XYZ file of C-alpha atoms in Angstrom:
485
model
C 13.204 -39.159 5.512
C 13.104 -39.676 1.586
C 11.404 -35.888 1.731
C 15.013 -35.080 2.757
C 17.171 -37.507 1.331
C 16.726 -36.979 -2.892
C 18.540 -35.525 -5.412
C 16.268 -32.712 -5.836
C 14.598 -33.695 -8.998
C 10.613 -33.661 -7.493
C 11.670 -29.837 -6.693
C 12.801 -28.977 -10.372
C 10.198 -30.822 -11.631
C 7.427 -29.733 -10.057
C 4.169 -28.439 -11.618
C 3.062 -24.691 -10.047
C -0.800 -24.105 -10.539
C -1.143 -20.132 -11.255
C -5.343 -20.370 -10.851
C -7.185 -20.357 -13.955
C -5.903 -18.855 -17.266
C -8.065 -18.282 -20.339
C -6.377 -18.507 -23.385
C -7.304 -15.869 -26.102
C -6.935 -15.888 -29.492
C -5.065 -13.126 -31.053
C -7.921 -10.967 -32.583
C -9.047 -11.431 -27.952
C -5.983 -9.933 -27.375
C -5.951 -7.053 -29.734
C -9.410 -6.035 -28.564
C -8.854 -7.036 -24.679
C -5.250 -5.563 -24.024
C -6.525 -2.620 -26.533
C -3.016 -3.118 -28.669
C -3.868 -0.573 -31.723
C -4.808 2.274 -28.714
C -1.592 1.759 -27.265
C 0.518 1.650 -30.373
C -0.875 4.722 -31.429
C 0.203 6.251 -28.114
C 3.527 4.946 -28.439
C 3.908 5.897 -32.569
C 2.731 9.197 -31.462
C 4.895 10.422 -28.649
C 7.871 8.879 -30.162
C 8.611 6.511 -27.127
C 11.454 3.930 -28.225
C 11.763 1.826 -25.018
C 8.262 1.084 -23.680
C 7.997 -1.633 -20.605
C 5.234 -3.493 -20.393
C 3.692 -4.310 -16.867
C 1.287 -7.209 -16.118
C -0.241 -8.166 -12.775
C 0.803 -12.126 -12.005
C -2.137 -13.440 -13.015
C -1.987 -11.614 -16.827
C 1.528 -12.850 -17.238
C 0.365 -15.503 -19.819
C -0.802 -13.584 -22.163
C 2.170 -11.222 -21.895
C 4.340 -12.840 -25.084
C 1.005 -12.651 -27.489
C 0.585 -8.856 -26.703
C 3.950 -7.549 -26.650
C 4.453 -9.325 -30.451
C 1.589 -7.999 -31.923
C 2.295 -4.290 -30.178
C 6.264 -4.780 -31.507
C 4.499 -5.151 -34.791
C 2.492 -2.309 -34.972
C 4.887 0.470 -33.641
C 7.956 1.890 -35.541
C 10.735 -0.558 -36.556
C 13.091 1.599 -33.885
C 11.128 1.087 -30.888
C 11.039 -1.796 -28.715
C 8.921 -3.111 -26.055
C 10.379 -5.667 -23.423
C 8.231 -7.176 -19.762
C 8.653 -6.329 -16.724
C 8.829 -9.920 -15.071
C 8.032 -8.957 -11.821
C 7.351 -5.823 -9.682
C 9.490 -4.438 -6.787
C 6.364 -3.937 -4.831
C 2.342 -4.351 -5.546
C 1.470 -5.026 -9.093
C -1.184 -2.533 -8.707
C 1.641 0.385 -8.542
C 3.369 1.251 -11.502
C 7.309 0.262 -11.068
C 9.170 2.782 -11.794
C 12.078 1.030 -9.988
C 12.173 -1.814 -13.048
C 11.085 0.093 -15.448
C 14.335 2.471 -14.638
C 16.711 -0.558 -14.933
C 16.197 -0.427 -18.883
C 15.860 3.113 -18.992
C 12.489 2.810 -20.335
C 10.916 6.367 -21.693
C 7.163 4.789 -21.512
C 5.249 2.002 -18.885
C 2.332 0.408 -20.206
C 0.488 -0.684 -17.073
C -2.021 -3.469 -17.625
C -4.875 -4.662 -15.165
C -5.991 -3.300 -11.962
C -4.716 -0.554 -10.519
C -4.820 2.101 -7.482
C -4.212 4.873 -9.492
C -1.284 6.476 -8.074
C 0.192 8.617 -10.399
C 4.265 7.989 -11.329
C 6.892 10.636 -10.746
C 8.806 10.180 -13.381
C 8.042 7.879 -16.523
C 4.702 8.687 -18.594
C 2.205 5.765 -17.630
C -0.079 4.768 -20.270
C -2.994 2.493 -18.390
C -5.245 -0.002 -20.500
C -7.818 -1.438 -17.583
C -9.060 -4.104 -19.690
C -12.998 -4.737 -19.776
C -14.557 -7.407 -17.377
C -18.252 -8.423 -18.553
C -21.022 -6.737 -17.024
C -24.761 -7.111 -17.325
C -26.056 -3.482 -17.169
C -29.439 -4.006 -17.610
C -29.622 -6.628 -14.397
C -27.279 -4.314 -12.482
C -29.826 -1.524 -13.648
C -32.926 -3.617 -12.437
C -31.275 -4.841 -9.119
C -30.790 -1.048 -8.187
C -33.684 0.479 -8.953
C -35.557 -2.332 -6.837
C -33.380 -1.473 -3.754
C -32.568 1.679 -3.498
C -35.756 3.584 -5.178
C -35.768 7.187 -4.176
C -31.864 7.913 -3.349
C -29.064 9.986 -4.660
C -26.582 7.458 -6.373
C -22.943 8.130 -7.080
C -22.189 5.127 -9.630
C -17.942 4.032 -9.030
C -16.523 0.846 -9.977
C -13.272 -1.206 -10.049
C -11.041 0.101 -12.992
C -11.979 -2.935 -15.600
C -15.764 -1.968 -15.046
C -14.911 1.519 -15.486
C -16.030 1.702 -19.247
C -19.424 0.534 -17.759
C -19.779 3.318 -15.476
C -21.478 6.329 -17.546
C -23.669 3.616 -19.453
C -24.912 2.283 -15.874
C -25.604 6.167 -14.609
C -27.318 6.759 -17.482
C -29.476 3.940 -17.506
C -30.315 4.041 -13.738
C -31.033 8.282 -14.318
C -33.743 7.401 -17.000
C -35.620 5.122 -15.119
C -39.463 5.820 -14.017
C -41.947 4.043 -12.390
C -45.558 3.296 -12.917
C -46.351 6.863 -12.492
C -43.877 8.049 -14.755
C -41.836 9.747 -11.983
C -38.119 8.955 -11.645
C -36.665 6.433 -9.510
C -34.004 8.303 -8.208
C -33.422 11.601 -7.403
C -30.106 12.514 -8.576
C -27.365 10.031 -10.486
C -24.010 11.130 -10.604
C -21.037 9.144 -12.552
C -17.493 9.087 -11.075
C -14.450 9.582 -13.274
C -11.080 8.182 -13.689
C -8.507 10.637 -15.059
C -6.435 8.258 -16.473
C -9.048 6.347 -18.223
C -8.204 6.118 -22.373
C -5.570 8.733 -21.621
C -1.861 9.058 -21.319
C -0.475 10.563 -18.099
C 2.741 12.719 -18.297
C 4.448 13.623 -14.534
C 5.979 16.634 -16.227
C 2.225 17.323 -17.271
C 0.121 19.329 -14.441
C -3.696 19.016 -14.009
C -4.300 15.344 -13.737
C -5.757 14.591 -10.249
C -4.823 11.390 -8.607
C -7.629 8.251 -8.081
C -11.621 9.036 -9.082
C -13.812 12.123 -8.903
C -17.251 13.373 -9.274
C -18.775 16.714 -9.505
C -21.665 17.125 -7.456
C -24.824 19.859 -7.651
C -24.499 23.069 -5.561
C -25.439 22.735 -1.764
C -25.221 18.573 -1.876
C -22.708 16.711 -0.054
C -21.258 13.631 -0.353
C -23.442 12.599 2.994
C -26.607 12.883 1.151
C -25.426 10.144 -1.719
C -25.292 6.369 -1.589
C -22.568 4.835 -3.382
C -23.302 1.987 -5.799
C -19.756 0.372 -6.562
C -19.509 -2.059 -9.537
C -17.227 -5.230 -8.773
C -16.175 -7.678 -6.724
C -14.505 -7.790 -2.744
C -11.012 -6.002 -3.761
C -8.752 -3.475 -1.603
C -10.154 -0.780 -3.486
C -14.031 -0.957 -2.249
C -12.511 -1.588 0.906
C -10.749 2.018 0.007
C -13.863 3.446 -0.729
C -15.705 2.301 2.089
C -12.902 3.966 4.389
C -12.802 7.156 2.574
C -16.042 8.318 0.858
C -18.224 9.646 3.793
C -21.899 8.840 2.250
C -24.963 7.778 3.239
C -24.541 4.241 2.768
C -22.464 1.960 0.307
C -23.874 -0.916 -2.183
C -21.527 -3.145 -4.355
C -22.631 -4.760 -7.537
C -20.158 -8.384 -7.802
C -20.881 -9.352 -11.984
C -19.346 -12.962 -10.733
C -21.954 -13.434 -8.417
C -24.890 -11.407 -9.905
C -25.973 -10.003 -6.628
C -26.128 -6.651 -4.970
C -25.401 -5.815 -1.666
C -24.696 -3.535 1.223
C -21.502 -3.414 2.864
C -21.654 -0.928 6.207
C -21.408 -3.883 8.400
C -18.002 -4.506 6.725
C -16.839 -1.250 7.332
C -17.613 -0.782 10.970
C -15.483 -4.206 11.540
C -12.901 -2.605 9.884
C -12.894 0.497 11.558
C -12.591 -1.243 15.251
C -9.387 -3.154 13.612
C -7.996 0.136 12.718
C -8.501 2.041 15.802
C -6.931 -0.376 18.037
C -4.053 -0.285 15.890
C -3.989 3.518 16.778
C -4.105 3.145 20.309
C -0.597 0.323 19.586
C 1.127 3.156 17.650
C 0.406 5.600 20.245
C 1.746 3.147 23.278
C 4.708 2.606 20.606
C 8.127 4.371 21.757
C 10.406 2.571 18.740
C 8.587 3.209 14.798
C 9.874 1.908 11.952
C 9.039 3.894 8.627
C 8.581 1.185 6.051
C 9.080 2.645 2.072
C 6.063 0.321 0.823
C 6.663 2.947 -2.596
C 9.193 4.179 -4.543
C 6.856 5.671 -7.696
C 3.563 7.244 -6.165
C 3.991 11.112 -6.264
C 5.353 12.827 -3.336
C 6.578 9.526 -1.162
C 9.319 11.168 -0.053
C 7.470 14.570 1.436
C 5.571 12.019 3.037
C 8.477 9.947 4.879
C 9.848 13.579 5.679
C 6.387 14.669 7.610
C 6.171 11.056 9.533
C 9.783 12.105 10.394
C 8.885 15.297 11.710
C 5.789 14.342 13.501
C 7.829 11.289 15.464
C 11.054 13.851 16.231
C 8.403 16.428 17.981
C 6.573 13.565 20.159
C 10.298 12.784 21.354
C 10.212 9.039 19.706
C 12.763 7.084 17.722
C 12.560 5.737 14.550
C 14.354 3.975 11.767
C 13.415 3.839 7.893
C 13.408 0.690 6.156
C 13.019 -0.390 2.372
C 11.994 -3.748 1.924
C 10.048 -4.495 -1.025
C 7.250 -6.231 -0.926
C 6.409 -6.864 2.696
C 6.191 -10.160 4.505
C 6.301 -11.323 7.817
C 9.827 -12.828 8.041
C 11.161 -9.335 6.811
C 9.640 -7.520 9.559
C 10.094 -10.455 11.808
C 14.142 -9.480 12.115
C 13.982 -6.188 13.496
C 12.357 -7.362 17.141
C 13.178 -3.537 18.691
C 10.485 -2.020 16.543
C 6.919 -1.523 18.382
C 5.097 -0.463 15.423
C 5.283 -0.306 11.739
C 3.908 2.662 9.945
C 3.347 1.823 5.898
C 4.333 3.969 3.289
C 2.250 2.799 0.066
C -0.241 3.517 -2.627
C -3.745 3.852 -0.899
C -4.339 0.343 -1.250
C -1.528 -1.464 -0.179
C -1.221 0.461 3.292
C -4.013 -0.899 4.256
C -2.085 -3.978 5.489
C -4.011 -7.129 7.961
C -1.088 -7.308 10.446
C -2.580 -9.798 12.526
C 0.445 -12.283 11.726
C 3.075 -9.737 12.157
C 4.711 -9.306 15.288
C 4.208 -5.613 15.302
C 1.482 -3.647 13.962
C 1.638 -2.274 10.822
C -0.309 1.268 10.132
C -0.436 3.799 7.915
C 0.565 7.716 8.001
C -2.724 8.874 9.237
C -3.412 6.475 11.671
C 0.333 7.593 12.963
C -0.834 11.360 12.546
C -3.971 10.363 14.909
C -1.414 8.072 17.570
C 0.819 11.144 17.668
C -1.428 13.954 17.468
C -2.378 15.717 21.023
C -5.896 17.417 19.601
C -7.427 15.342 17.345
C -9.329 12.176 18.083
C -10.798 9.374 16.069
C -14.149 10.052 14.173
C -14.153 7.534 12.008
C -12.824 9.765 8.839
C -10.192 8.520 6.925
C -7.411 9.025 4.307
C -5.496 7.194 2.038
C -4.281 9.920 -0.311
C -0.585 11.039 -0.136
C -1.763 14.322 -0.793
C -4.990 14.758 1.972
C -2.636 13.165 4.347
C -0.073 16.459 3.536
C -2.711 18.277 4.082
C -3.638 17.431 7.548
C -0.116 17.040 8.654
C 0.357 21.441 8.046
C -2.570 21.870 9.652
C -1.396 19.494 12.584
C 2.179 21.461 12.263
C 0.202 24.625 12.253
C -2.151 23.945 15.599
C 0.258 21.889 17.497
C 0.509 23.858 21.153
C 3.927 24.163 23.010
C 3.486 21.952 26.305
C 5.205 21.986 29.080
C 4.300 18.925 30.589
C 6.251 16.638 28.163
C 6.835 13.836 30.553
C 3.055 13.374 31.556
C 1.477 9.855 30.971
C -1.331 9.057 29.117
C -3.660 6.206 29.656
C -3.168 3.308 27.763
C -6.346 1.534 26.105
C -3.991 -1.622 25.365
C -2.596 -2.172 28.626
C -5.575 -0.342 31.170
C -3.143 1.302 33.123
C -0.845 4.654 32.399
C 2.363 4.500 30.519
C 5.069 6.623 30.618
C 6.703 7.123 27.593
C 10.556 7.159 26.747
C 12.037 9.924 25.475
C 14.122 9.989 22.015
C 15.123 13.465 20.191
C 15.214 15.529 23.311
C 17.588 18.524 23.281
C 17.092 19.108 27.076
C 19.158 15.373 27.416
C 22.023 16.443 24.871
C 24.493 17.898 27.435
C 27.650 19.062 25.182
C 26.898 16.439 23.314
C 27.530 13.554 25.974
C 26.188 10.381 25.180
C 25.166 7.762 28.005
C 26.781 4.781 29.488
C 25.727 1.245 29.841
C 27.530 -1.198 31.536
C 29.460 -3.429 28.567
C 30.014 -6.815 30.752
C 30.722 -8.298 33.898
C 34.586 -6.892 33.914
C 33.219 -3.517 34.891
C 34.042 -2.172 31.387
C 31.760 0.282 30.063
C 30.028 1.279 26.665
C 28.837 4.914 24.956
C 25.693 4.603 23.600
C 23.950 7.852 22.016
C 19.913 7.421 22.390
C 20.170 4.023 19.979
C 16.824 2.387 20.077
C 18.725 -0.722 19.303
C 21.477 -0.458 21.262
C 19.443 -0.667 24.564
C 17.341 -3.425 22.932
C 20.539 -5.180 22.518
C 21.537 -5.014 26.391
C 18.829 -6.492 27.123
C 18.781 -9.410 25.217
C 20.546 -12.782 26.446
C 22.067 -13.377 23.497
C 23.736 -11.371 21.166
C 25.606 -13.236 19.028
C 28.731 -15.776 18.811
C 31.511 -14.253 19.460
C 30.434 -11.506 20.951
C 33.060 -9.101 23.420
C 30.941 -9.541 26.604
C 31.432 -13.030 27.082
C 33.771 -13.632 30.039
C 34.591 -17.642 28.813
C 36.371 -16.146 25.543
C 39.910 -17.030 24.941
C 42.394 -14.117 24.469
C 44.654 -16.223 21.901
C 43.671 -16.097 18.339
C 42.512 -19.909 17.131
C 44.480 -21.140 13.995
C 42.192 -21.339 10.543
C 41.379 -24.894 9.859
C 40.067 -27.010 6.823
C 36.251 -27.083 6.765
C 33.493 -29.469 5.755
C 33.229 -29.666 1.459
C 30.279 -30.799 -0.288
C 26.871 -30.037 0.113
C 24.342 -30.450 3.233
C 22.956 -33.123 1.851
C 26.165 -35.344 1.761
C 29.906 -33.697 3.130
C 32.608 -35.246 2.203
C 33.105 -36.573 5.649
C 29.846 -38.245 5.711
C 29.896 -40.760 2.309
């Protein structure tokens, strides 16, 4: 009862443990959060508001950078921190960045690479410690003889050409190599300052590889840790195999059972969107390029499979959020290509993301295991899909159901055959025989047939026809009314 009962001070005065912070001197900082790079950017294109974006964990060290970058830019520009983002740190936030019409976003830390729409994005990584010569050694004694495509997580990616190197040199006792072909990924961002209204900067990493080799023959060797970007990798890059390099841990690995377990998570979720009748299109996004062409084609693709669906924008997502809109079957995820790739096994829905909704709705393609993340492959298949998608006549056949084992017969939303003159339907409104136009409102029918609906509400045959008189209320707070001391 005393947890109840208090004046509130424990709450105020409580103690909130962010995880381990390392504090730096300032001569760290300069060299960590590369602070003359980025003033030189900033001196350079003449930028005079310039936010500054850290992920939570970098938010300490926020104050000592921004004064020693406000003192090495022009006396006329200023720098100010974003506090918080409107969704995944990893994205660049536009959205805050707007609210002081900044003409410049410094993003700091990990990232997924999406590129902005419309503020220039300067990126610094940052430069987690690596051991290249054990990573080097650990390589060469487990995968001897194999094509190599080197990647990494963005604060290792300054380690990346040294490692390829390296590992492309080797021999052994024979003085034959060890490996028959290294290639090094790039980051187009990387050092660099990315302008929207700038064309020729591709989105994420790439790699060129020789004539008449694919991506199949090649076995990946990621540098870093578990993060949603090796999980990224190991959905989208089609190779041979996949081995991850954690510096923490000092070990090297292979991750294809990982991937398969994945996989099996993912494709039931397909078969849920595809029993789904009610979608909701969450906006996980409002910076990565071409969002909105995106939200259009999901639109589109749910209209022509005669389903219903509603758009929300919700910020970051949760649970509870999701939790309050009980008509929606499934969820389909509009984000950067890391943060669709949401674990909705506490959610009451499923939550997938625009390919895996392409696959539910699609009538001629099935699942091979290929994936995409990419805003831009994802276009891509949907005009193809648009382009090969047969007229059929049998709209109202059922398909078999791997959730449920049995057939299921779809309702039908967006159907121009059912839009007589533009006649909606009727639904019995209560027991008085009075009656209610509803036209094809997913929620509307949920509504009817929930018990109940509200206080107050016009189908309750105990309500009084006289208006009650306004009375005084209860004043104080819940802790304590008035009434109560």
């Amino acid at each position: 009862m005393s947890s109840i009962d208090n004046d509130g001070s424990a709450a105020i005065q409580r103690q909130i443990d962010f995880g381990p912070t390392r504090e730096m001197t300032v001569g760290e900082a300069v060299t960590a959060y590369e602070v003359e790079q980025t003033a030189a950017v900033i001196n350079a294109g003449n930028y005079r508001r310039v936010a500054l974006q850290f992920p939570d964990h970098l938010l300490s060290h926020s104050t000592l950078v921004s004064t020693e970058l406000q003192g090495r830019i022009d006396a006329d520009a200023r720098v100010f921190i974003l506090a918080d983002t409107s969704y995944g740190s990893c994205c660049v936030d536009e959205v805050a960045a707007d609210h002081y019409s900044a003409d410049l976003i410094v993003h700091y830390g990990r990232t997924c690479l999406s590129l902005s729409s419309r503020i220039p994005v300067f990126y610094v990584f940052g430069r987690d410690p690596l051991d290249k010569d054990h990573c080097a050694e650990l390589a060469a004694g487990c995968l001897e003889g194999r094509r190599l495509l080197v990647m990494s997580d963005v604060p290792l990616a300054y380690a990346v050409p040294e490692v390829a190197q390296s590992l492309g040199r080797r021999r052994d006792g024979e003085g034959a190599l060890v490996f028959g072909q290294v290639v090094a990924s790039e980051i187009a961002v990387d050092g660099r300052l990315y302008d929207p209204k700038q064309a020729g900067v591709a989105a994420g990493r790439s790699w060129q590889l020789p004539r008449e080799e694919s991506i199949g023959d090649y076995t990946v060797l990621y540098l870093g840790g578990e993060s949603l970007t090796l999980t990224n990798i190991l959905l989208t890059v089609r190779c041979r195999s996949v081995f991850s390099y954690d510096p923490a841990t000092r070990l090297l690995r292979e991750e294809s059972l990982q991937v398969n377990r994945h996989l099996a998570r993912r494709f039931k979720m397909v078969q849920h969107a595809r029993d789904a009748d009610v979608i909701g299109i969450v906006v996980g996004t409002l910076a990565a390029t071409r969002y909105l062409r995106v939200i259009e084609a999901l639109k589109g693709m749910i209209r022509r499979a005669h389903k219903k669906f509603y758009v929300f924008v919700v910020g970051k997502l949760n649970v509870a959020k999701l939790a309050n809109f009980a008509e929606i079957e499934t969820y389909v995820l509009v984000a950067c290509p890391e943060n669709s790739l949401v674990d909705s096994k506490e959610f009451f829905a499923p939550v997938v993301t625009p390919f895996e909704m392409l696959l539910a709705l699609s009538k001629s393609r099935q699942w091979t295991g290929d994936y995409v993340t990419d805003f831009h492959a994802f276009l891509d298949d949907a005009d193809r899909e648009l382009m090969d998608e047969a007229v059929d006549d049998d709209d109202d056949r059922p398909h078999f159901s791997l959730i449920t084992g049995a057939l299921k017969q779809s309702r039908r939303f967006n159907d121009p055959r059912e839009d007589v003159d533009g006649e909606g339907q009727l639904a019995v409104r209560n027991g008085r025989t009075e009656i209610a136009q509803y036209l094809g409102s997913a929620g509307a029918e949920f509504l009817l047939t929930r018990s109940f609906r509200g206080l107050g509400h016009d189908d309750q045959e105990s309500r009084s026809d006289e208006p009650a008189l306004a009375t005084e209320g209860r004043s104080g707070i819940a802790r304590g009314y008035a009434n109560e001391r």
